[in-house]
Amino acid sequence: KAGVTQTPRYLIKTRGQQVTLSCSPISGHRSVSWYQQTPGQGLQFLFEYFSETQRNKGNFPGRFSGRQFSNSRSEMNVSTLELGDSALYLCASSLTGTALNEKLFFGSGTQLSVL
Amino acid sequence: AQSVTQLGSHVSVSEGALVLLRCNYSSSVPPYLFWYVQYPNQGLQLLLKYTSAATLVKGINGFEAEFKKSETSFHLTKPSAHMSDAAEYFCAVSEGRTGNQFYFGTGTSLTVIP
């Protein structure tokens, strides 16, 4: 069974540009969540999608958005990039996302560098 | 909202020594607690989770954690450190009435000295 796949693995952008990251969850998993990981801040929750609907959202500006497709694949978009957006962006999938003790399966992440 | 505090962003232990990584949480309701590990250039993997079945939880690779409600703690331990344990460790709490929302600590980087 394939794991969570994130593409691309690395991205270099300049300030003001926009970027789209992709995440393919484990087959059969319907919940996809996104996290931003930076040194000193740890992992910060961005949002969670289930059945193409955003169910939960963290405290990030509106420049950060996402969507989920009918096959559960998800994309995250960041517009008007700022230097502070440089981070490792992790995607995680889980079966239903409704059980509080449900295990998350993480991808290897997309390392975004904003110059 | 939940919050998770990991004391010590960097911990160094000698090979064979006890590993103790600290995690405290704030919660007004019984929490679901997790420890995840991130090896270099890899995604996070679940080490263990507490879901109220037992206060002492055993995970993979010889790690275990004890839930102490009175101290709001969920410290991770391993009796004898191996070189392969060098990694970043994250404590997490989950909540969410309509879906999962995980709160992660800032992480503890474990170095094992030969």
mmCIF file of N, CA, C and O in Angstrom, chain A residues 9-10 31 33 35 37-38 40-45 48 55-58 88 90 94 96-109, chain B residues 9 30 32-34 36 38 40-47 49-51 88 90 93-107:
data_model
loop_
_atom_site.group_PDB
_atom_site.id
_atom_site.type_symbol
_atom_site.label_atom_id
_atom_site.label_comp_id
_atom_site.label_asym_id
_atom_site.label_seq_id
_atom_site.Cartn_x
_atom_site.Cartn_y
_atom_site.Cartn_z
ATOM 1 N N ARG A 9 9.026 17.794 -3.984
ATOM 2 C CA ARG A 9 9.785 17.616 -2.746
ATOM 3 C C ARG A 9 10.433 18.929 -2.314
ATOM 4 O O ARG A 9 10.499 19.226 -1.124
ATOM 5 N N TYR A 10 10.866 19.703 -3.288
ATOM 6 C CA TYR A 10 11.499 21.003 -3.019
ATOM 7 C C TYR A 10 10.931 22.059 -3.960
ATOM 8 O O TYR A 10 10.593 21.769 -5.109
ATOM 9 N N SER A 31 -9.586 11.715 5.007
ATOM 10 C CA SER A 31 -9.246 12.956 5.687
ATOM 11 C C SER A 31 -7.816 13.349 5.352
ATOM 12 O O SER A 31 -6.897 12.531 5.437
ATOM 13 N N SER A 33 -5.007 16.495 6.169
ATOM 14 C CA SER A 33 -4.703 17.723 6.896
ATOM 15 C C SER A 33 -3.321 18.219 6.511
ATOM 16 O O SER A 33 -2.474 17.455 6.054
ATOM 17 N N TYR A 35 0.097 20.799 7.584
ATOM 18 C CA TYR A 35 0.830 21.410 8.669
ATOM 19 C C TYR A 35 2.024 22.169 8.111
ATOM 20 O O TYR A 35 2.620 21.778 7.115
ATOM 21 N N GLN A 37 5.785 23.285 9.201
ATOM 22 C CA GLN A 37 6.827 23.003 10.179
ATOM 23 C C GLN A 37 7.990 23.959 9.994
ATOM 24 O O GLN A 37 8.587 24.034 8.918
ATOM 25 N N THR A 38 8.307 24.702 11.048
ATOM 26 C CA THR A 38 9.450 25.599 11.039
ATOM 27 C C THR A 38 10.248 25.386 12.314
ATOM 28 O O THR A 38 9.696 24.994 13.348
ATOM 29 N N GLY A 40 11.702 25.881 15.751
ATOM 30 C CA GLY A 40 11.268 26.710 16.869
ATOM 31 C C GLY A 40 9.770 26.829 17.019
ATOM 32 O O GLY A 40 9.276 27.118 18.104
ATOM 33 N N GLN A 41 9.026 26.623 15.946
ATOM 34 C CA GLN A 41 7.564 26.696 15.997
ATOM 35 C C GLN A 41 6.924 25.319 15.983
ATOM 36 O O GLN A 41 5.741 25.185 16.288
ATOM 37 N N GLY A 42 7.715 24.320 15.616
ATOM 38 C CA GLY A 42 7.149 22.984 15.543
ATOM 39 C C GLY A 42 6.166 22.874 14.395
ATOM 40 O O GLY A 42 6.301 23.554 13.386
ATOM 41 N N LEU A 43 5.169 22.034 14.571
ATOM 42 C CA LEU A 43 4.160 21.851 13.536
ATOM 43 C C LEU A 43 2.931 22.672 13.883
ATOM 44 O O LEU A 43 2.391 22.574 14.976
ATOM 45 N N GLN A 44 2.504 23.449 12.942
ATOM 46 C CA GLN A 44 1.298 24.244 13.138
ATOM 47 C C GLN A 44 0.240 23.824 12.142
ATOM 48 O O GLN A 44 0.514 23.739 10.941
ATOM 49 N N PHE A 45 -0.949 23.602 12.672
ATOM 50 C CA PHE A 45 -2.054 23.102 11.868
ATOM 51 C C PHE A 45 -2.575 24.187 10.927
ATOM 52 O O PHE A 45 -2.846 25.314 11.356
ATOM 53 N N GLU A 48 -7.881 21.079 7.586
ATOM 54 C CA GLU A 48 -8.202 19.677 7.379
ATOM 55 C C GLU A 48 -9.392 19.565 6.445
ATOM 56 O O GLU A 48 -10.343 20.343 6.540
ATOM 57 N N ARG A 55 -13.054 21.133 7.090
ATOM 58 C CA ARG A 55 -13.760 20.948 8.355
ATOM 59 C C ARG A 55 -13.152 21.752 9.490
ATOM 60 O O ARG A 55 -13.840 22.155 10.408
ATOM 61 N N ASN A 56 -11.846 21.915 9.446
ATOM 62 C CA ASN A 56 -11.160 22.645 10.501
ATOM 63 C C ASN A 56 -10.107 23.542 9.880
ATOM 64 O O ASN A 56 -9.533 23.214 8.838
ATOM 65 N N LYS A 57 -9.853 24.670 10.520
ATOM 66 C CA LYS A 57 -8.880 25.618 9.997
ATOM 67 C C LYS A 57 -8.073 26.166 11.148
ATOM 68 O O LYS A 57 -8.609 26.503 12.205
ATOM 69 N N GLY A 58 -6.757 26.261 10.949
ATOM 70 C CA GLY A 58 -5.883 26.841 11.943
ATOM 71 C C GLY A 58 -5.815 28.346 11.794
ATOM 72 O O GLY A 58 -6.558 28.953 11.024
ATOM 73 N N LEU A 88 8.801 23.685 5.923
ATOM 74 C CA LEU A 88 8.462 22.358 5.427
ATOM 75 C C LEU A 88 6.956 22.200 5.591
ATOM 76 O O LEU A 88 6.426 22.372 6.690
ATOM 77 N N LEU A 90 3.859 19.783 5.562
ATOM 78 C CA LEU A 90 3.550 18.368 5.693
ATOM 79 C C LEU A 90 2.071 18.115 5.493
ATOM 80 O O LEU A 90 1.226 18.877 5.960
ATOM 81 N N SER A 94 -5.691 10.378 7.199
ATOM 82 C CA SER A 94 -6.235 9.387 8.124
ATOM 83 C C SER A 94 -7.522 8.847 7.528
ATOM 84 O O SER A 94 -8.096 9.438 6.607
ATOM 85 N N THR A 96 -10.781 8.378 8.577
ATOM 86 C CA THR A 96 -12.011 9.174 8.593
ATOM 87 C C THR A 96 -11.797 10.555 9.168
ATOM 88 O O THR A 96 -12.563 11.456 8.909
ATOM 89 N N GLY A 97 -10.762 10.704 9.989
ATOM 90 C CA GLY A 97 -10.526 11.990 10.627
ATOM 91 C C GLY A 97 -11.558 12.344 11.667
ATOM 92 O O GLY A 97 -11.608 13.479 12.137
ATOM 93 N N THR A 98 -12.399 11.392 12.045
ATOM 94 C CA THR A 98 -13.439 11.714 13.019
ATOM 95 C C THR A 98 -13.158 11.120 14.388
ATOM 96 O O THR A 98 -13.759 11.532 15.374
ATOM 97 N N ALA A 99 -12.274 10.166 14.448
ATOM 98 C CA ALA A 99 -11.941 9.563 15.739
ATOM 99 C C ALA A 99 -10.744 10.298 16.321
ATOM 100 O O ALA A 99 -9.718 10.419 15.673
ATOM 101 N N LEU A 100 -10.885 10.788 17.535
ATOM 102 C CA LEU A 100 -9.825 11.586 18.127
ATOM 103 C C LEU A 100 -8.571 10.786 18.392
ATOM 104 O O LEU A 100 -7.508 11.363 18.600
ATOM 105 N N ASN A 101 -8.680 9.468 18.406
ATOM 106 C CA ASN A 101 -7.482 8.660 18.633
ATOM 107 C C ASN A 101 -6.945 8.073 17.337
ATOM 108 O O ASN A 101 -6.158 7.150 17.349
ATOM 109 N N GLU A 102 -7.395 8.653 16.230
ATOM 110 C CA GLU A 102 -6.989 8.092 14.948
ATOM 111 C C GLU A 102 -5.554 8.480 14.611
ATOM 112 O O GLU A 102 -5.134 9.608 14.815
ATOM 113 N N LYS A 103 -4.844 7.531 14.064
ATOM 114 C CA LYS A 103 -3.444 7.741 13.715
ATOM 115 C C LYS A 103 -3.331 8.546 12.430
ATOM 116 O O LYS A 103 -4.085 8.331 11.481
ATOM 117 N N LEU A 104 -2.399 9.471 12.416
ATOM 118 C CA LEU A 104 -2.094 10.231 11.215
ATOM 119 C C LEU A 104 -0.936 9.585 10.478
ATOM 120 O O LEU A 104 0.027 9.135 11.091
ATOM 121 N N PHE A 105 -1.028 9.565 9.169
ATOM 122 C CA PHE A 105 0.059 9.087 8.324
ATOM 123 C C PHE A 105 0.596 10.291 7.563
ATOM 124 O O PHE A 105 -0.147 10.952 6.835
ATOM 125 N N PHE A 106 1.873 10.558 7.740
ATOM 126 C CA PHE A 106 2.472 11.759 7.161
ATOM 127 C C PHE A 106 3.240 11.466 5.884
ATOM 128 O O PHE A 106 3.863 10.413 5.737
ATOM 129 N N GLY A 107 3.231 12.439 4.989
ATOM 130 C CA GLY A 107 4.123 12.422 3.847
ATOM 131 C C GLY A 107 5.487 12.977 4.245
ATOM 132 O O GLY A 107 5.682 13.421 5.379
ATOM 133 N N SER A 108 6.421 12.950 3.309
ATOM 134 C CA SER A 108 7.779 13.442 3.600
ATOM 135 C C SER A 108 7.875 14.956 3.524
ATOM 136 O O SER A 108 8.888 15.526 3.922
ATOM 137 N N GLY A 109 6.833 15.582 2.999
ATOM 138 C CA GLY A 109 6.799 17.032 3.007
ATOM 139 C C GLY A 109 7.320 17.689 1.740
ATOM 140 O O GLY A 109 8.008 17.080 0.928
ATOM 141 N N SER B 9 14.353 21.820 23.936
ATOM 142 C CA SER B 9 14.304 21.659 22.481
ATOM 143 C C SER B 9 15.407 20.718 22.001
ATOM 144 O O SER B 9 15.319 20.165 20.901
ATOM 145 N N PRO B 30 -10.728 15.090 28.992
ATOM 146 C CA PRO B 30 -9.751 14.010 28.811
ATOM 147 C C PRO B 30 -9.143 14.077 27.426
ATOM 148 O O PRO B 30 -9.849 14.078 26.430
ATOM 149 N N TYR B 32 -6.579 13.085 24.099
ATOM 150 C CA TYR B 32 -5.947 12.013 23.360
ATOM 151 C C TYR B 32 -4.528 12.496 23.065
ATOM 152 O O TYR B 32 -4.352 13.546 22.460
ATOM 153 N N LEU B 33 -3.560 11.741 23.503
ATOM 154 C CA LEU B 33 -2.166 12.178 23.449
ATOM 155 C C LEU B 33 -1.338 11.241 22.587
ATOM 156 O O LEU B 33 -1.567 10.030 22.572
ATOM 157 N N PHE B 34 -0.389 11.822 21.896
ATOM 158 C CA PHE B 34 0.429 11.071 20.949
ATOM 159 C C PHE B 34 1.893 11.507 21.053
ATOM 160 O O PHE B 34 2.192 12.645 21.424
ATOM 161 N N TYR B 36 5.005 11.441 18.208
ATOM 162 C CA TYR B 36 5.448 11.151 16.854
ATOM 163 C C TYR B 36 6.951 11.365 16.779
ATOM 164 O O TYR B 36 7.512 12.204 17.482
ATOM 165 N N GLN B 38 10.268 11.972 14.019
ATOM 166 C CA GLN B 38 10.657 12.364 12.659
ATOM 167 C C GLN B 38 12.142 12.112 12.482
ATOM 168 O O GLN B 38 12.975 12.825 13.064
ATOM 169 N N PRO B 40 15.609 12.030 10.163
ATOM 170 C CA PRO B 40 16.103 12.966 9.141
ATOM 171 C C PRO B 40 15.569 12.649 7.756
ATOM 172 O O PRO B 40 15.611 11.502 7.315
ATOM 173 N N ASN B 41 15.031 13.687 7.108
ATOM 174 C CA ASN B 41 14.536 13.576 5.733
ATOM 175 C C ASN B 41 13.387 12.591 5.570
ATOM 176 O O ASN B 41 13.178 12.040 4.483
ATOM 177 N N GLN B 42 12.658 12.367 6.644
ATOM 178 C CA GLN B 42 11.487 11.495 6.569
ATOM 179 C C GLN B 42 10.271 12.196 7.173
ATOM 180 O O GLN B 42 10.402 13.174 7.907
ATOM 181 N N GLY B 43 9.105 11.671 6.861
ATOM 182 C CA GLY B 43 7.885 12.189 7.472
ATOM 183 C C GLY B 43 7.747 11.698 8.907
ATOM 184 O O GLY B 43 8.517 10.865 9.364
ATOM 185 N N LEU B 44 6.767 12.221 9.606
ATOM 186 C CA LEU B 44 6.536 11.806 10.990
ATOM 187 C C LEU B 44 5.908 10.417 11.042
ATOM 188 O O LEU B 44 5.095 10.059 10.197
ATOM 189 N N GLN B 45 6.291 9.674 12.073
ATOM 190 C CA GLN B 45 5.703 8.348 12.292
ATOM 191 C C GLN B 45 5.170 8.298 13.721
ATOM 192 O O GLN B 45 5.771 8.864 14.627
ATOM 193 N N LEU B 46 4.071 7.600 13.896
ATOM 194 C CA LEU B 46 3.507 7.452 15.224
ATOM 195 C C LEU B 46 4.368 6.514 16.068
ATOM 196 O O LEU B 46 4.678 5.400 15.657
ATOM 197 N N LEU B 47 4.745 6.987 17.249
ATOM 198 C CA LEU B 47 5.479 6.154 18.209
ATOM 199 C C LEU B 47 4.500 5.416 19.119
ATOM 200 O O LEU B 47 4.615 4.221 19.339
ATOM 201 N N LYS B 49 0.347 6.128 21.342
ATOM 202 C CA LYS B 49 -0.773 7.012 21.625
ATOM 203 C C LYS B 49 -1.481 6.581 22.900
ATOM 204 O O LYS B 49 -1.541 5.395 23.225
ATOM 205 N N TYR B 50 -2.014 7.551 23.609
ATOM 206 C CA TYR B 50 -2.801 7.315 24.813
ATOM 207 C C TYR B 50 -4.255 7.605 24.498
ATOM 208 O O TYR B 50 -4.592 8.677 24.010
ATOM 209 N N THR B 51 -5.094 6.622 24.783
ATOM 210 C CA THR B 51 -6.523 6.821 24.506
ATOM 211 C C THR B 51 -7.370 6.349 25.671
ATOM 212 O O THR B 51 -8.484 5.904 25.493
ATOM 213 N N GLU B 88 13.888 13.813 15.756
ATOM 214 C CA GLU B 88 13.067 14.865 16.354
ATOM 215 C C GLU B 88 11.797 14.203 16.864
ATOM 216 O O GLU B 88 11.153 13.425 16.147
ATOM 217 N N PHE B 90 7.966 14.674 18.639
ATOM 218 C CA PHE B 90 6.875 15.625 18.814
ATOM 219 C C PHE B 90 5.771 15.002 19.652
ATOM 220 O O PHE B 90 5.304 13.905 19.373
ATOM 221 N N VAL B 93 -1.580 16.580 20.913
ATOM 222 C CA VAL B 93 -2.895 16.401 21.505
ATOM 223 C C VAL B 93 -3.913 16.562 20.398
ATOM 224 O O VAL B 93 -3.744 17.414 19.531
ATOM 225 N N SER B 94 -4.956 15.781 20.433
ATOM 226 C CA SER B 94 -5.965 15.943 19.393
ATOM 227 C C SER B 94 -7.298 16.351 20.004
ATOM 228 O O SER B 94 -7.625 15.992 21.128
ATOM 229 N N GLU B 95 -8.031 17.114 19.256
ATOM 230 C CA GLU B 95 -9.392 17.478 19.631
ATOM 231 C C GLU B 95 -10.145 17.779 18.351
ATOM 232 O O GLU B 95 -9.575 17.819 17.277
ATOM 233 N N GLY B 96 -11.410 18.004 18.492
ATOM 234 C CA GLY B 96 -12.191 18.347 17.316
ATOM 235 C C GLY B 96 -13.508 17.635 17.325
ATOM 236 O O GLY B 96 -13.569 16.418 17.341
ATOM 237 N N ARG B 97 -14.567 18.387 17.329
ATOM 238 C CA ARG B 97 -15.884 17.770 17.350
ATOM 239 C C ARG B 97 -16.310 17.317 15.960
ATOM 240 O O ARG B 97 -17.097 16.412 15.799
ATOM 241 N N THR B 98 -15.808 18.020 14.947
ATOM 242 C CA THR B 98 -16.219 17.674 13.589
ATOM 243 C C THR B 98 -15.065 17.159 12.749
ATOM 244 O O THR B 98 -15.159 17.079 11.550
ATOM 245 N N GLY B 99 -13.986 16.854 13.382
ATOM 246 C CA GLY B 99 -12.837 16.353 12.639
ATOM 247 C C GLY B 99 -11.583 16.533 13.462
ATOM 248 O O GLY B 99 -11.561 17.240 14.453
ATOM 249 N N ASN B 100 -10.530 15.896 13.003
ATOM 250 C CA ASN B 100 -9.295 15.957 13.776
ATOM 251 C C ASN B 100 -8.600 17.299 13.683
ATOM 252 O O ASN B 100 -8.440 17.848 12.603
ATOM 253 N N GLN B 101 -8.211 17.831 14.801
ATOM 254 C CA GLN B 101 -7.298 18.959 14.814
ATOM 255 C C GLN B 101 -6.237 18.638 15.846
ATOM 256 O O GLN B 101 -6.533 18.496 17.024
ATOM 257 N N PHE B 102 -5.036 18.489 15.385
ATOM 258 C CA PHE B 102 -3.935 18.124 16.253
ATOM 259 C C PHE B 102 -3.135 19.352 16.642
ATOM 260 O O PHE B 102 -2.867 20.231 15.822
ATOM 261 N N TYR B 103 -2.755 19.407 17.908
ATOM 262 C CA TYR B 103 -1.861 20.439 18.399
ATOM 263 C C TYR B 103 -0.537 19.765 18.738
ATOM 264 O O TYR B 103 -0.501 18.854 19.564
ATOM 265 N N PHE B 104 0.516 20.227 18.094
ATOM 266 C CA PHE B 104 1.830 19.637 18.298
ATOM 267 C C PHE B 104 2.695 20.552 19.165
ATOM 268 O O PHE B 104 2.576 21.772 19.127
ATOM 269 N N GLY B 105 3.582 19.928 19.921
ATOM 270 C CA GLY B 105 4.600 20.686 20.619
ATOM 271 C C GLY B 105 5.657 21.144 19.627
ATOM 272 O O GLY B 105 5.617 20.788 18.451
ATOM 273 N N THR B 106 6.592 21.930 20.113
ATOM 274 C CA THR B 106 7.627 22.482 19.225
ATOM 275 C C THR B 106 8.728 21.481 18.919
ATOM 276 O O THR B 106 9.616 21.756 18.133
ATOM 277 N N GLY B 107 8.661 20.314 19.547
ATOM 278 C CA GLY B 107 9.609 19.269 19.210
ATOM 279 C C GLY B 107 10.844 19.254 20.099
ATOM 280 O O GLY B 107 11.276 20.281 20.620
#
